[in-house]
Structures are given as C-alpha cells and as structure tokens.
Short mmCIF file of C-alpha atoms in Angstrom, two decimals:
data_model
loop_
_atom_site.label_atom_id
_atom_site.label_comp_id
_atom_site.label_asym_id
_atom_site.label_seq_id
_atom_site.Cartn_x
_atom_site.Cartn_y
_atom_site.Cartn_z
CA UNK A 1 28.23 4.73 12.98
CA UNK A 2 26.31 1.66 13.66
CA UNK A 3 22.73 1.32 12.33
CA UNK A 4 19.91 1.33 14.78
CA UNK A 5 18.83 -2.20 15.46
CA UNK A 6 15.14 -3.20 15.03
CA UNK A 7 13.28 -4.94 18.06
CA UNK A 8 10.60 -7.48 17.14
CA UNK A 9 7.99 -8.69 19.42
CA UNK A 10 5.36 -11.21 18.46
CA UNK A 11 1.71 -10.48 19.46
CA UNK A 12 0.38 -14.04 20.03
CA UNK A 13 -2.85 -13.42 21.97
CA UNK A 14 -1.90 -16.30 21.81
CA UNK A 15 -3.06 -16.65 18.16
CA UNK A 16 -3.57 -14.23 15.37
CA UNK A 17 -5.49 -11.21 16.12
CA UNK A 18 -7.50 -11.27 12.83
CA UNK A 19 -11.01 -12.51 13.23
CA UNK A 20 -10.81 -14.45 10.10
CA UNK A 21 -7.43 -16.03 10.83
CA UNK A 22 -8.83 -19.48 11.99
CA UNK A 23 -10.80 -19.76 8.71
CA UNK A 24 -7.98 -19.18 6.45
CA UNK A 25 -7.04 -22.14 4.23
CA UNK A 26 -4.34 -24.25 5.83
CA UNK A 27 -4.63 -22.38 9.19
CA UNK A 28 -4.41 -24.34 12.48
CA UNK A 29 -7.89 -23.97 14.07
CA UNK A 30 -7.07 -25.29 17.48
CA UNK A 31 -3.90 -23.49 18.41
CA UNK A 32 -5.32 -21.83 21.65
CA UNK A 33 -5.36 -25.29 23.47
CA UNK A 34 -2.86 -27.26 21.49
CA UNK A 35 0.51 -26.92 23.44
CA UNK A 36 2.68 -28.75 20.90
CA UNK A 37 1.55 -26.24 18.20
CA UNK A 38 2.19 -23.26 20.51
CA UNK A 39 5.65 -24.84 21.42
CA UNK A 40 6.36 -24.99 17.72
CA UNK A 41 5.46 -21.30 17.10
CA UNK A 42 7.54 -20.21 20.15
CA UNK A 43 10.57 -22.16 18.78
CA UNK A 44 9.99 -20.72 15.25
CA UNK A 45 10.02 -17.22 16.77
CA UNK A 46 13.31 -18.03 18.64
CA UNK A 47 14.88 -19.38 15.32
CA UNK A 48 13.88 -16.02 13.70
CA UNK A 49 15.65 -14.21 16.68
CA UNK A 50 12.54 -12.52 17.86
CA UNK A 51 12.87 -10.54 21.14
CA UNK A 52 9.64 -11.85 22.75
CA UNK A 53 6.53 -13.82 22.65
CA UNK A 54 3.76 -11.59 23.93
CA UNK A 55 0.69 -13.20 25.36
CA UNK A 56 -2.28 -10.68 25.91
CA UNK A 57 -4.69 -11.74 28.39
CA UNK A 58 -8.44 -11.31 29.11
CA UNK A 59 -10.07 -11.53 32.48
CA UNK A 60 -13.62 -11.96 30.75
CA UNK A 61 -14.88 -13.21 27.39
CA UNK A 62 -14.91 -10.51 24.97
CA UNK A 63 -17.71 -8.05 25.57
CA UNK A 64 -19.84 -8.51 22.38
CA UNK A 65 -23.18 -10.12 21.50
CA UNK A 66 -23.21 -14.00 21.42
CA UNK A 67 -23.88 -14.08 17.67
CA UNK A 68 -20.41 -12.41 17.20
CA UNK A 69 -18.74 -14.18 20.17
CA UNK A 70 -19.45 -17.55 18.70
CA UNK A 71 -17.33 -16.52 15.62
CA UNK A 72 -14.35 -15.59 17.72
CA UNK A 73 -11.24 -17.71 17.96
CA UNK A 74 -9.98 -15.76 20.89
CA UNK A 75 -13.14 -16.48 23.20
CA UNK A 76 -10.94 -18.75 25.44
CA UNK A 77 -7.07 -19.25 25.95
CA UNK A 78 -4.56 -20.60 28.33
CA UNK A 79 -3.79 -18.76 31.59
CA UNK A 80 -0.81 -16.84 30.59
CA UNK A 81 1.69 -17.78 33.46
CA UNK A 82 0.99 -21.50 33.09
CA UNK A 83 1.59 -21.32 29.30
CA UNK A 84 4.72 -19.18 29.39
CA UNK A 85 6.16 -21.32 32.27
CA UNK A 86 5.81 -24.35 29.99
CA UNK A 87 7.27 -22.41 26.99
CA UNK A 88 10.23 -21.29 29.20
CA UNK A 89 11.59 -24.93 29.27
CA UNK A 90 10.99 -25.13 25.47
CA UNK A 91 13.02 -22.17 24.57
CA UNK A 92 16.35 -20.63 25.51
CA UNK A 93 16.59 -16.91 24.48
CA UNK A 94 13.15 -15.86 23.58
CA UNK A 95 11.49 -13.28 25.87
CA UNK A 96 8.22 -14.27 27.64
CA UNK A 97 5.78 -11.44 28.18
CA UNK A 98 2.44 -11.73 29.84
CA UNK A 99 -0.39 -9.25 30.54
CA UNK A 100 -1.47 -8.91 34.21
CA UNK A 101 -4.05 -6.32 35.42
CA UNK A 102 -3.43 -3.68 38.05
CA UNK A 103 -7.25 -3.30 38.54
CA UNK A 104 -8.24 -7.07 39.21
CA UNK A 105 -5.21 -8.47 40.76
CA UNK A 106 -3.13 -8.08 44.02
CA UNK A 107 0.30 -6.68 43.68
CA UNK A 108 1.68 -9.57 45.92
CA UNK A 109 0.33 -12.25 43.36
CA UNK A 110 1.73 -10.24 40.47
CA UNK A 111 5.19 -9.79 41.91
CA UNK A 112 5.51 -13.46 42.96
CA UNK A 113 4.42 -14.84 39.65
CA UNK A 114 6.57 -12.70 37.56
CA UNK A 115 9.54 -13.24 39.84
CA UNK A 116 8.98 -17.03 39.39
CA UNK A 117 8.70 -16.88 35.60
CA UNK A 118 11.90 -14.81 35.53
CA UNK A 119 13.81 -17.42 37.61
CA UNK A 120 12.35 -20.38 35.70
CA UNK A 121 13.37 -18.88 32.29
CA UNK A 122 16.71 -17.62 33.31
CA UNK A 123 15.70 -13.98 33.05
CA UNK A 124 13.34 -13.71 30.15
CA UNK A 125 10.12 -12.47 31.75
CA UNK A 126 8.31 -9.28 31.01
CA UNK A 127 5.22 -7.63 32.62
CA UNK A 128 2.58 -5.90 30.46
CA UNK A 129 0.97 -3.62 32.73
CA UNK A 130 -2.65 -3.03 31.89
CA UNK A 131 -5.62 -1.35 33.77
CA UNK A 132 -8.20 -3.46 31.86
CA UNK A 133 -10.66 -1.73 29.67
CA UNK A 134 -13.21 -4.47 29.36
CA UNK A 135 -16.04 -3.44 31.77
CA UNK A 136 -17.23 -7.19 31.88
CA UNK A 137 -14.21 -8.00 33.81
CA UNK A 138 -15.45 -6.16 36.88
CA UNK A 139 -18.45 -8.64 36.99
CA UNK A 140 -15.91 -11.45 37.37
CA UNK A 141 -14.35 -9.90 40.43
CA UNK A 142 -17.38 -9.03 42.67
CA UNK A 143 -17.90 -5.56 41.40
CA UNK A 144 -21.01 -4.14 39.71
CA UNK A 145 -19.33 -1.56 37.71
CA UNK A 146 -15.89 -0.83 36.27
CA UNK A 147 -13.32 1.46 37.97
CA UNK A 148 -13.23 5.00 36.42
CA UNK A 149 -10.56 5.39 33.71
CA UNK A 150 -8.51 8.15 35.60
CA UNK A 151 -8.65 6.26 38.87
CA UNK A 152 -7.60 3.00 37.20
CA UNK A 153 -4.41 4.87 36.06
CA UNK A 154 -3.77 6.32 39.54
CA UNK A 155 -4.05 2.89 41.05
CA UNK A 156 -1.68 1.41 38.48
CA UNK A 157 1.03 3.89 39.34
CA UNK A 158 0.86 2.94 43.03
CA UNK A 159 0.60 -0.81 41.98
CA UNK A 160 3.88 -0.41 39.90
CA UNK A 161 5.61 0.99 43.06
CA UNK A 162 4.49 -1.88 45.17
CA UNK A 163 5.45 -4.75 42.74
CA UNK A 164 8.85 -3.32 42.08
CA UNK A 165 9.51 -2.74 45.72
CA UNK A 166 8.56 -6.25 46.50
CA UNK A 167 11.07 -7.47 43.66
CA UNK A 168 13.73 -5.63 45.69
CA UNK A 169 12.85 -7.45 48.99
CA UNK A 170 16.17 -9.31 49.14
CA UNK A 171 19.62 -8.07 48.39
CA UNK A 172 21.57 -10.08 45.77
CA UNK A 173 23.99 -11.38 48.52
CA UNK A 174 21.07 -12.13 51.06
CA UNK A 175 21.12 -15.96 50.70
CA UNK A 176 24.36 -17.19 52.55
CA UNK A 177 23.42 -20.95 52.56
CA UNK A 178 26.11 -21.60 55.06
CA UNK A 179 25.71 -25.16 56.20
CA UNK A 180 28.47 -24.91 58.88
CA UNK A 181 26.78 -21.97 60.75
CA UNK A 182 23.27 -23.10 59.98
CA UNK A 183 22.43 -19.55 58.53
CA UNK A 184 20.46 -19.80 55.21
CA UNK A 185 19.95 -16.05 54.75
CA UNK A 186 21.08 -12.74 56.40
CA UNK A 187 17.92 -10.89 57.84
CA UNK A 188 19.75 -7.60 57.49
CA UNK A 189 19.68 -8.08 53.69
CA UNK A 190 15.90 -8.45 53.68
CA UNK A 191 13.58 -5.44 53.42
CA UNK A 192 10.15 -5.24 54.65
CA UNK A 193 8.19 -2.90 52.28
CA UNK A 194 5.30 -2.15 54.71
CA UNK A 195 3.45 -0.07 52.01
CA UNK A 196 0.37 1.96 52.90
CA UNK A 197 -1.02 4.06 50.04
CA UNK A 198 -4.29 5.56 48.66
CA UNK A 199 -5.27 2.05 46.99
CA UNK A 200 -3.05 -0.51 48.45
CA UNK A 201 -1.70 -1.92 51.79
CA UNK A 202 1.04 -4.56 51.43
CA UNK A 203 3.47 -5.42 54.11
CA UNK A 204 5.98 -7.72 52.35
CA UNK A 205 8.67 -9.01 51.92
CA UNK A 206 8.22 -11.11 48.87
CA UNK A 207 8.98 -14.78 49.47
CA UNK A 208 11.21 -15.10 46.49
CA UNK A 209 14.75 -14.06 45.85
CA UNK A 210 15.32 -11.05 43.50
CA UNK A 211 14.51 -11.86 39.89
CA UNK A 212 17.46 -12.80 37.65
CA UNK A 213 16.94 -9.39 35.61
CA UNK A 214 16.54 -7.50 38.89
CA UNK A 215 12.98 -6.84 37.62
CA UNK A 216 11.23 -8.39 34.69
CA UNK A 217 11.01 -6.01 31.85
CA UNK A 218 8.04 -3.50 32.20
CA UNK A 219 5.96 -3.30 29.12
CA UNK A 220 2.85 -0.93 28.70
CA UNK A 221 0.37 0.06 25.97
CA UNK A 222 -2.22 2.84 25.77
CA UNK A 223 -1.92 6.39 24.24
CA UNK A 224 -4.09 8.60 26.37
CA UNK A 225 -2.34 11.39 28.21
CA UNK A 226 -2.62 9.27 31.45
CA UNK A 227 -1.15 6.22 29.82
CA UNK A 228 1.73 8.36 27.99
CA UNK A 229 2.61 9.80 31.45
CA UNK A 230 2.61 6.37 33.16
CA UNK A 231 4.72 4.98 30.49
CA UNK A 232 7.25 7.91 30.58
CA UNK A 233 7.58 7.32 34.34
CA UNK A 234 7.80 3.48 34.44
CA UNK A 235 7.78 1.66 31.08
CA UNK A 236 10.69 0.03 29.31
CA UNK A 237 8.83 -1.25 26.28
CA UNK A 238 5.62 0.13 24.78
CA UNK A 239 3.25 -1.80 22.62
CA UNK A 240 1.63 1.07 20.79
CA UNK A 241 -1.00 1.19 18.08
CA UNK A 242 -0.34 3.77 15.36
CA UNK A 243 -1.90 3.72 11.84
CA UNK A 244 0.51 6.19 10.18
CA UNK A 245 4.07 7.20 10.51
CA UNK A 246 3.20 10.79 11.29
CA UNK A 247 1.18 9.77 14.31
CA UNK A 248 3.76 7.33 15.51
CA UNK A 249 6.46 10.10 15.31
CA UNK A 250 4.27 12.37 17.34
CA UNK A 251 3.90 9.69 20.14
CA UNK A 252 7.60 8.69 19.86
CA UNK A 253 8.78 12.19 20.49
CA UNK A 254 6.23 13.06 23.06
CA UNK A 255 6.80 9.99 25.29
CA UNK A 256 10.63 10.10 25.05
CA UNK A 257 10.56 13.83 25.71
CA UNK A 258 8.52 13.31 28.83
CA UNK A 259 11.18 10.60 29.89
CA UNK A 260 14.06 13.16 29.47
CA UNK A 261 12.20 15.71 31.70
CA UNK A 262 11.96 13.01 34.30
CA UNK A 263 15.55 12.28 34.24
CA UNK A 264 15.16 8.85 32.41
CA UNK A 265 17.39 7.97 29.35
CA UNK A 266 15.12 7.85 26.39
CA UNK A 267 17.12 4.89 25.08
CA UNK A 268 15.90 2.94 27.94
CA UNK A 269 12.40 2.69 26.39
CA UNK A 270 11.72 0.65 23.32
CA UNK A 271 8.46 1.70 21.26
CA UNK A 272 7.09 -1.19 19.30
CA UNK A 273 3.85 -0.43 17.52
CA UNK A 274 1.61 -3.37 16.64
CA UNK A 275 1.94 -4.07 12.94
CA UNK A 276 -0.08 -6.65 10.98
CA UNK A 277 2.17 -8.21 8.38
CA UNK A 278 1.01 -10.12 5.18
CA UNK A 279 3.91 -11.44 3.07
CA UNK A 280 3.63 -12.41 -0.58
CA UNK A 281 6.22 -13.33 -3.14
CA UNK A 282 4.48 -10.43 -5.28
CA UNK A 283 2.42 -7.49 -4.07
CA UNK A 284 -0.57 -8.96 -5.82
CA UNK A 285 -0.17 -12.22 -3.88
CA UNK A 286 0.05 -10.30 -0.62
CA UNK A 287 -2.96 -8.43 -1.40
CA UNK A 288 -5.10 -11.37 -2.33
CA UNK A 289 -4.19 -12.97 1.03
CA UNK A 290 -5.29 -9.93 2.91
CA UNK A 291 -8.57 -9.85 0.75
CA UNK A 292 -9.18 -13.41 1.45
CA UNK A 293 -8.74 -12.91 5.17
CA UNK A 294 -10.95 -9.89 5.31
CA UNK A 295 -13.83 -11.82 3.33
CA UNK A 296 -13.79 -14.33 6.16
CA UNK A 297 -15.04 -11.79 8.81
CA UNK A 298 -18.81 -12.03 9.30
CA UNK A 299 -20.70 -8.68 9.73
CA UNK A 300 -21.88 -9.80 13.26
CA UNK A 301 -18.20 -10.00 14.23
CA UNK A 302 -17.31 -6.81 12.44
CA UNK A 303 -19.88 -4.66 14.06
CA UNK A 304 -19.11 -6.24 17.50
CA UNK A 305 -15.40 -5.25 17.13
CA UNK A 306 -16.49 -1.75 16.14
CA UNK A 307 -18.56 -1.52 19.29
CA UNK A 308 -15.70 -2.68 21.63
CA UNK A 309 -13.27 -0.17 20.02
CA UNK A 310 -15.78 2.65 20.41
CA UNK A 311 -17.07 1.70 23.87
CA UNK A 312 -20.61 1.99 22.63
CA UNK A 313 -23.24 -0.18 20.76
CA UNK A 314 -22.55 0.53 17.23
CA UNK A 315 -25.31 -2.01 15.92
CA UNK A 316 -27.69 0.79 16.11
CA UNK A 317 -25.83 2.95 13.70
CA UNK A 318 -26.91 3.06 10.04
CA UNK A 319 -24.45 0.70 8.19
CA UNK A 320 -24.25 2.90 5.13
CA UNK A 321 -24.14 6.21 6.86
CA UNK A 322 -21.09 7.92 8.42
CA UNK A 323 -20.01 7.41 11.89
CA UNK A 324 -22.06 9.46 14.16
CA UNK A 325 -20.71 11.60 17.12
CA UNK A 326 -19.54 9.09 19.80
CA UNK A 327 -19.91 10.05 23.43
CA UNK A 328 -17.13 9.81 26.07
CA UNK A 329 -17.13 6.42 27.79
CA UNK A 330 -15.19 4.56 30.53
CA UNK A 331 -13.52 2.35 27.83
CA UNK A 332 -10.05 2.79 26.31
CA UNK A 333 -9.98 6.35 25.10
CA UNK A 334 -6.96 6.05 22.92
CA UNK A 335 -8.60 3.12 21.17
CA UNK A 336 -11.89 5.16 20.51
CA UNK A 337 -9.82 7.96 19.13
CA UNK A 338 -7.94 5.94 16.65
CA UNK A 339 -11.14 4.44 15.27
CA UNK A 340 -12.71 7.81 14.90
CA UNK A 341 -9.55 9.23 13.05
CA UNK A 342 -9.45 6.19 10.75
CA UNK A 343 -13.05 6.78 9.71
CA UNK A 344 -12.54 10.47 9.07
CA UNK A 345 -9.08 10.03 7.30
CA UNK A 346 -10.41 7.49 4.86
CA UNK A 347 -14.04 8.54 4.66
CA UNK A 348 -15.34 5.08 5.81
CA UNK A 349 -19.13 4.49 6.52
CA UNK A 350 -20.06 2.32 9.52
CA UNK A 351 -20.10 -0.98 7.51
CA UNK A 352 -16.73 -0.29 5.94
CA UNK A 353 -15.35 0.72 9.26
CA UNK A 354 -16.62 -2.38 10.94
CA UNK A 355 -15.41 -4.59 8.29
CA UNK A 356 -11.77 -3.02 8.68
CA UNK A 357 -12.09 -3.42 12.51
CA UNK A 358 -13.62 -6.87 12.21
CA UNK A 359 -10.42 -8.14 10.48
CA UNK A 360 -7.72 -5.81 11.81
CA UNK A 361 -7.90 -1.98 11.61
CA UNK A 362 -4.49 -0.96 12.66
CA UNK A 363 -1.16 -0.55 11.00
CA UNK A 364 -0.63 -3.18 8.34
CA UNK A 365 2.22 -3.99 5.97
CA UNK A 366 1.21 -5.94 3.03
CA UNK A 367 3.70 -6.88 0.24
CA UNK A 368 6.97 -8.57 -0.60
CA UNK A 369 9.69 -9.16 1.99
CA UNK A 370 11.61 -6.32 0.46
CA UNK A 371 8.59 -3.97 0.56
CA UNK A 372 7.90 -4.83 4.31
CA UNK A 373 11.65 -4.33 5.06
CA UNK A 374 11.58 -0.95 3.36
CA UNK A 375 8.57 0.13 5.56
CA UNK A 376 10.11 -1.14 8.78
CA UNK A 377 13.44 0.43 8.09
CA UNK A 378 11.72 3.72 7.33
CA UNK A 379 9.85 3.76 10.64
CA UNK A 380 12.96 2.80 12.48
CA UNK A 381 15.22 5.43 10.87
CA UNK A 382 12.69 8.20 10.96
CA UNK A 383 12.02 7.77 14.75
CA UNK A 384 8.52 6.39 14.43
CA UNK A 385 9.51 3.24 16.34
CA UNK A 386 12.33 1.18 17.72
CA UNK A 387 10.79 -1.99 16.08
CA UNK A 388 7.30 -3.63 15.97
CA UNK A 389 5.08 -5.95 17.85
CA UNK A 390 4.41 -8.23 14.82
CA UNK A 391 0.84 -9.62 14.27
CA UNK A 392 0.62 -12.65 11.95
CA UNK A 393 -2.37 -13.09 9.57
CA UNK A 394 -2.89 -16.76 10.15
CA UNK A 395 -0.92 -19.61 11.77
CA UNK A 396 1.48 -21.16 11.26
CA UNK A 397 1.98 -20.00 7.61
CA UNK A 398 1.94 -16.28 8.18
CA UNK A 399 4.67 -16.61 10.92
CA UNK A 400 6.73 -18.95 8.86
CA UNK A 401 6.69 -16.49 6.06
CA UNK A 402 7.98 -13.73 8.26
CA UNK A 403 10.69 -15.88 9.78
CA UNK A 404 11.92 -17.35 6.44
CA UNK A 405 11.49 -14.42 4.05
CA UNK A 406 11.31 -11.04 6.01
CA UNK A 407 13.95 -11.75 8.77
CA UNK A 408 16.72 -12.62 6.36
CA UNK A 409 16.04 -9.42 4.43
CA UNK A 410 16.23 -7.25 7.59
CA UNK A 411 19.46 -8.98 8.43
CA UNK A 412 20.94 -8.43 5.01
CA UNK A 413 20.43 -4.62 5.65
CA UNK A 414 22.16 -4.88 9.06
CA UNK A 415 19.23 -3.70 10.99
CA UNK A 416 18.36 -6.84 12.82
CA UNK A 417 20.40 -9.40 14.70
CA UNK A 418 21.76 -12.66 13.37
CA UNK A 419 22.32 -13.93 16.91
CA UNK A 420 21.03 -12.91 20.33
CA UNK A 421 23.17 -10.45 22.40
CA UNK A 422 22.64 -12.18 25.59
CA UNK A 423 20.57 -14.73 27.55
CA UNK A 424 18.15 -12.37 29.31
CA UNK A 425 15.40 -10.24 27.74
CA UNK A 426 17.03 -7.19 29.03
CA UNK A 427 20.43 -8.02 27.47
CA UNK A 428 18.66 -8.57 24.08
CA UNK A 429 16.64 -5.38 24.21
CA UNK A 430 19.64 -3.26 25.34
CA UNK A 431 18.05 -2.43 28.64
CA UNK A 432 19.96 -1.84 31.99
CA UNK A 433 19.34 -3.94 34.93
CA UNK A 434 17.84 -1.88 37.62
CA UNK A 435 19.48 -1.28 40.88
CA UNK A 436 17.87 -2.47 44.09
CA UNK A 437 16.46 0.52 45.67
CA UNK A 438 17.05 -0.70 49.20
CA UNK A 439 20.40 -2.30 48.87
CA UNK A 440 23.60 -1.11 47.17
#
C-alpha cells in the first residue's frame, strides 16, 4: 500500500509570522516591498516542491497600539493579486493562494480576480475565504462597527455560491472563435446567474472564460462550529491552527465526518495546520535559534498580540497574574479559545502568555531535520493532518534550511514528492476538477 503523501503550503504573509523575525541576525528586513527577494523565496519554495505560496492579507493595519504597531514588520505589504500575478510569471508549478474577504469585497470582483490569476498562472490559483476578524477593517469600508460573527458566516456561505456560480458562467466549449462565420462565442453556452439572496444581488455572467482549474482551489481557516460547517460544505484545503496532535485529530475527524454526511469525499479536503519550524543541525542549536527569536519580541508587541488574539485589551491585566476570565467578543472565537487553552495547559501567567503570542504561540517543531520529519510523519499517519502550512522563523535562512535539509529527509522516507504531479494546483494536491453546474 502506498504511503500517504504530505502536502506543504508556505505561510508567507508575505514574510515570517514571528514578530522578531526581521531583527534576527542575517534576516532580510525589507522583504515586504522587495520583489526580487519575494521572487527568490517563491522560486526556492518551488525548488523544494512546495504545493503553494500563501499570502494572507489584511484590510487594515493590525489593530494594536502604535507603540506595538511601530515594531511590526507586517504593518504593510503588497496587495496580494498584484504580487501573485507577478510571481505567476516567475514560477511554473507553485500554487498561488491569496486571502480575499467575503465581508468587505464584492463577489463579482473576487470571481474576476481569481479567474484572471488562474488563467495567468496556468491553473495555480487558490482562494482563501475569510470573513475578516479585525474590527478596524470595517472602518475602512464605510461601516461604524463590524458585522456580527454568525452573520459574517451566513454571508460567506451565500458569497461562495455566487462566486463559484460566476466561475461557471461559460461552458468549456462556449468560445467558437469561428472567423468564417464571424461568431466568437455561442450565447447558448453562456449562463446568466441572476442571483438574489439574503445578502447579495448579482446578475452575471462573469466576463472571463471559466478558470483553467474549473474553479480555483477553495481554502479556508477557522475552527468555530460555524467555520467547521462552512469548511465541510465548501473547502478543499483548510489552514488550521492546532497546538497538539490530540486537538488536531479531533478537528480532522469532525470536519471530515461532516463532509461524509454531506455526501462529499473526505479525501477531497486537505487539512494543513500552521506549523512554525525551526531547523538546527542539533536540537540545542534549534532551541538557541528559537530562544534568540523570542528574545527579540518587545513586551509592547507581546501584549498587543495577546489583545488581538483574545479580542480584548490585555494591557489592563496584571502581568504576573493568571489570565482572567475573558468575555465573549465579536472577534475570532476559535483564536480566543486556543489562547485560553494554551494558558491553562501550560500554567502561563499573562506576561508569559503574551511573550509566547508575541513571537508565535501555535504549533512549533524545533529540532534537527530528522526530528521535524518524525513529527510531521506522525501527524500525517495518525490522521492529525494531511500536511502543514509551514511558517519560517526568519527569511531567507529559515526557508532555505527547510528546503535544503528537511525536504530531502521527507523525500527519503517516501512521504513527500520528488517531482510535481501536474501543472495545476488541483493536480498537485490530488483534488478533482469541479464540474460546471450549468453545463455538462
């Protein structure tokens, strides 16, 4: 029986998620706006046979006090479609996944942009569906307050139906391009969506041919019950966040179980938890790297990161005291629950918890290439994940260490590809091409 194959995304944001990454010795400090460096990173990922370059997006600067914000290397970044379109002509097989919000954008725009990226890249686009948890984003789009959590997910479900319906506007054989008759396309092979729902009204059709992949790959995150249900109904990749194998196994079984009840094949969803990887030639060296990174996080940044994760101002908490009871908010529910669970599981006070969150508080694998491969293989074989969305401690060194040292170890074990399976993101992930719902 063939071994299960690991899938690897790269969480680029577009640079490292760790707050101290830009201060690490030898790290590139200007990567956000240095296209040659971003191109090098994408090409290095492709050399390492990664499935995808994932660019998380923000529609506001991070909602933290300016004393913390001034220390953040993710305060600004390129608009994702502009960057990924440029990377599309600099790479050949690497998937290109971008975040786009169902709360603050129009479905016609989203459908058009992703269809364009899919055509430009030859079928390598992926849409990370988010409802946007940052309340400050609402202020940038003419709203005084953020849409309620449950309502955001109800809108997202309708939004997905509209976007995928627009991608199906034209049959595969709609474009005749018959010079002799003068007929460019067959109107009978064009569908007008004419959607009128609770949140959206969109006539259509989309003014772009059906994407190369049929639909760009649908990617989601979020672990709340609403998020799990939306993923079970619509997602093909999940970028999860789980600190332990046990919690990951519960999530994996729950979401794939919901898929089966809905008549979806559970193999048509790849669950890739975020994983912060620090590689050393010895365990001691890897631990020193992590300690150095964490020492570069200022307390102002740390407490601000904790405030974002909890959806409440943590600066008023006693630093040396335990985490107090946190009220329900309109921010990400799953994110808040993960932080509370971390504090309880490890007995962390507010200062310790903030320092962990200020660097990176999620799943981390710190060790030699063989140790990291051991952990990844265990998660894969024990059904905690189908792979990982890898986060690098600093760039370019952290990424180069993974590609040059961890990837060969995974390949040696027969659990990661030596060559890409195909040219499209769907082919490489082992996902089927969706049928056009309006045309056979």
